Amino acid sequence: MLDLSPRFVSDDAATATSATPSTAPVLPVDDRPLLDAYSNAVTGIVDEVGPAVVRLTVSGADARRAGTGSGVIISPDGLLLTNSHVAGGRKGEKTSIRVATQDGRDLSARLVGDDPDTDLALVRVDDPALLPAARLGDSKALRRGQLVVAIGNPLGFESTVTAGVISALGRSLRSQTGRLIDDVIQTDAALNPGNSGGPLVASTGEVVGVNTAVIMGAQGICFAVASNTASVVLSELIRHGRVRRAYLGIGAHQVAVPRRAALALGLAGDSAAMIASVETGSPADKAGLREGDILLYIDGQPVTGADDVVRLMVGARIGLPVEVSYIRRGKLEKAGVTPIERERR
């Protein structure tokens, strides 16, 4: 039987009751908008750039020498960027290139030129076709942690998309020719054999790198040649069919400079490049450089090793005199050298 008689509650009891914590369940935070924003960014990149990514099948005179890779179309009339190790043939060897687009077209193409020193190549589609093209962006505007997407054909799985971030900028990577590729982008967007030559795309929809290498056995350490490097190589290949580089005619190796000598000479670093050999009749030979000379500066740019000598010998220096500062017998000397164009190996 219910007791319906009135009840009285003291102020103290009411206060205690109101102070009791609520036992209502806590609703989970809705993270769908956050996931949707990330998904929308990735899908937007793929929708914009994906149609410009192609699969390359390259075969040489030897039928056994055939391979596949990826490429990205950068011009509607059929110019595309890829890796030199994908499309570049041996010297004097004719190669056959087939381009498969995402809409199912199979097109013939030819190698316009390649640059093994940066592992980049330019290919042109010969068949008449209007193709979707991607835009090259400014890799200098990238920041660590920025979202990027890699698109390619890893291990034969066409049109594969992986996403990650920019892990590091300004890396150096040794090319197959032994030359250092500067300003390389490191990313954790997964890459595998077959991704080579495909684009690394920023959230703006611009290509900021050309995927080139992975470290086998590592997790999430992948590399792409920066788009600014690709732009320079692209213009050289279109204009000359090759990338021109200057040449001094020396062999050098890195040496340590004693701290006291570095301070006395005002050097920025504690290493330099010692000349190990000078080719007879070369620009260095004509300028009077000799074995044992220690190179410190080329046109005011510090030389901390042999790689700096190679890096500073760009095509713009061909035929123009440069000032070389070096140490000989403990004294600082200077000489004027006029580089010539380096023959391609």
CSV table of N, CA and C in Angstrom, one decimal, residues 83-85 115-120 170-185 210-213 223-227 229-230 233 245 307 310-311:
chain,number,residue,atom,x,y,z
A,83,ASN,N,60.6,8.1,-63.4
A,83,ASN,CA,62.0,7.9,-63.0
A,83,ASN,C,62.9,7.5,-64.1
A,84,SER,N,64.2,7.9,-64.0
A,84,SER,CA,65.2,7.4,-65.0
A,84,SER,C,65.3,5.9,-64.9
A,85,HIS,N,65.3,5.4,-63.7
A,85,HIS,CA,65.5,3.9,-63.6
A,85,HIS,C,64.3,3.1,-64.1
A,115,ASP,N,67.7,11.9,-66.9
A,115,ASP,CA,68.8,12.4,-66.1
A,115,ASP,C,69.1,11.4,-64.9
A,116,PRO,N,70.0,10.5,-65.1
A,116,PRO,CA,70.2,9.5,-64.0
A,116,PRO,C,70.7,10.2,-62.8
A,117,ASP,N,71.4,11.4,-62.9
A,117,ASP,CA,71.9,12.0,-61.7
A,117,ASP,C,70.8,12.5,-60.7
A,118,THR,N,69.6,12.7,-61.2
A,118,THR,CA,68.4,13.0,-60.4
A,118,THR,C,67.4,12.0,-60.4
A,119,ASP,N,67.6,10.9,-61.2
A,119,ASP,CA,66.6,9.8,-61.4
A,119,ASP,C,65.3,10.3,-61.9
A,120,LEU,N,65.4,11.2,-62.9
A,120,LEU,CA,64.1,11.7,-63.5
A,120,LEU,C,64.2,11.5,-65.0
A,170,GLY,N,64.7,18.3,-47.3
A,170,GLY,CA,66.1,18.6,-47.5
A,170,GLY,C,67.0,17.4,-47.4
A,171,ARG,N,66.5,16.2,-47.5
A,171,ARG,CA,67.4,15.1,-47.4
A,171,ARG,C,68.3,15.0,-48.7
A,172,SER,N,69.3,14.2,-48.6
A,172,SER,CA,70.2,13.9,-49.8
A,172,SER,C,70.2,12.4,-50.0
A,173,LEU,N,70.1,12.0,-51.3
A,173,LEU,CA,70.0,10.6,-51.7
A,173,LEU,C,71.0,10.4,-52.8
A,174,ARG,N,71.7,9.2,-52.7
A,174,ARG,CA,72.7,8.9,-53.7
A,174,ARG,C,72.0,8.3,-54.9
A,175,SER,N,72.2,8.8,-56.1
A,175,SER,CA,71.6,8.2,-57.3
A,175,SER,C,72.4,7.1,-57.8
A,176,GLN,N,71.9,6.4,-58.8
A,176,GLN,CA,72.6,5.2,-59.4
A,176,GLN,C,74.0,5.6,-60.0
A,177,THR,N,74.2,6.9,-60.4
A,177,THR,CA,75.4,7.3,-60.9
A,177,THR,C,76.4,7.7,-59.8
A,178,GLY,N,76.0,7.7,-58.6
A,178,GLY,CA,76.9,8.1,-57.5
A,178,GLY,C,76.8,9.5,-57.1
A,179,ARG,N,76.0,10.3,-57.8
A,179,ARG,CA,75.9,11.7,-57.5
A,179,ARG,C,74.8,11.9,-56.5
A,180,LEU,N,74.9,12.9,-55.6
A,180,LEU,CA,73.9,13.1,-54.6
A,180,LEU,C,72.8,13.9,-55.2
A,181,ILE,N,71.5,13.4,-54.9
A,181,ILE,CA,70.3,14.2,-55.3
A,181,ILE,C,70.0,15.1,-54.1
A,182,ASP,N,70.0,16.4,-54.3
A,182,ASP,CA,69.7,17.3,-53.2
A,182,ASP,C,68.2,17.5,-53.0
A,183,ASP,N,67.8,18.1,-51.9
A,183,ASP,CA,66.5,18.5,-51.6
A,183,ASP,C,65.4,17.4,-51.8
A,184,VAL,N,65.7,16.2,-51.3
A,184,VAL,CA,64.8,15.1,-51.4
A,184,VAL,C,63.8,15.1,-50.3
A,185,ILE,N,62.6,14.7,-50.6
A,185,ILE,CA,61.5,14.7,-49.6
A,185,ILE,C,61.4,13.3,-49.0
A,210,VAL,N,58.3,13.4,-57.0
A,210,VAL,CA,58.2,12.2,-57.9
A,210,VAL,C,58.8,11.1,-57.1
A,211,ASN,N,58.0,10.1,-56.7
A,211,ASN,CA,58.4,9.0,-55.9
A,211,ASN,C,59.6,8.2,-56.5
A,212,THR,N,60.6,8.0,-55.7
A,212,THR,CA,61.8,7.4,-56.3
A,212,THR,C,62.4,6.2,-55.6
A,213,ALA,N,62.3,6.1,-54.3
A,213,ALA,CA,63.0,5.1,-53.6
A,213,ALA,C,62.4,4.8,-52.2
A,223,PHE,N,61.1,8.1,-50.2
A,223,PHE,CA,61.7,9.3,-50.7
A,223,PHE,C,61.1,9.7,-52.0
A,224,ALA,N,61.1,11.0,-52.3
A,224,ALA,CA,60.6,11.5,-53.5
A,224,ALA,C,61.5,12.7,-53.9
A,225,VAL,N,61.8,12.8,-55.2
A,225,VAL,CA,62.5,13.9,-55.8
A,225,VAL,C,61.6,15.1,-55.8
A,226,ALA,N,62.1,16.2,-55.2
A,226,ALA,CA,61.3,17.4,-55.1
A,226,ALA,C,60.8,18.0,-56.4
A,227,SER,N,59.6,18.6,-56.4
A,227,SER,CA,59.1,19.1,-57.7
A,227,SER,C,59.9,20.3,-58.2
A,229,THR,N,63.2,20.5,-58.1
A,229,THR,CA,64.2,19.8,-58.9
A,229,THR,C,63.7,19.3,-60.2
A,230,ALA,N,62.5,18.7,-60.2
A,230,ALA,CA,61.9,18.2,-61.4
A,230,ALA,C,61.6,19.3,-62.4
A,233,VAL,N,65.0,20.1,-64.2
A,233,VAL,CA,65.3,19.0,-65.1
A,233,VAL,C,64.4,19.0,-66.3
A,245,ARG,N,75.6,20.0,-67.3
A,245,ARG,CA,76.3,20.3,-66.0
A,245,ARG,C,77.7,20.7,-66.3
A,307,ASP,N,81.1,16.3,-52.8
A,307,ASP,CA,79.7,16.4,-53.3
A,307,ASP,C,79.4,17.9,-53.5
A,310,VAL,N,80.4,18.9,-57.0
A,310,VAL,CA,79.5,18.4,-58.1
A,310,VAL,C,78.2,19.2,-58.0
A,311,ARG,N,77.7,19.5,-56.8
A,311,ARG,CA,76.5,20.3,-56.7
A,311,ARG,C,76.6,21.7,-57.3
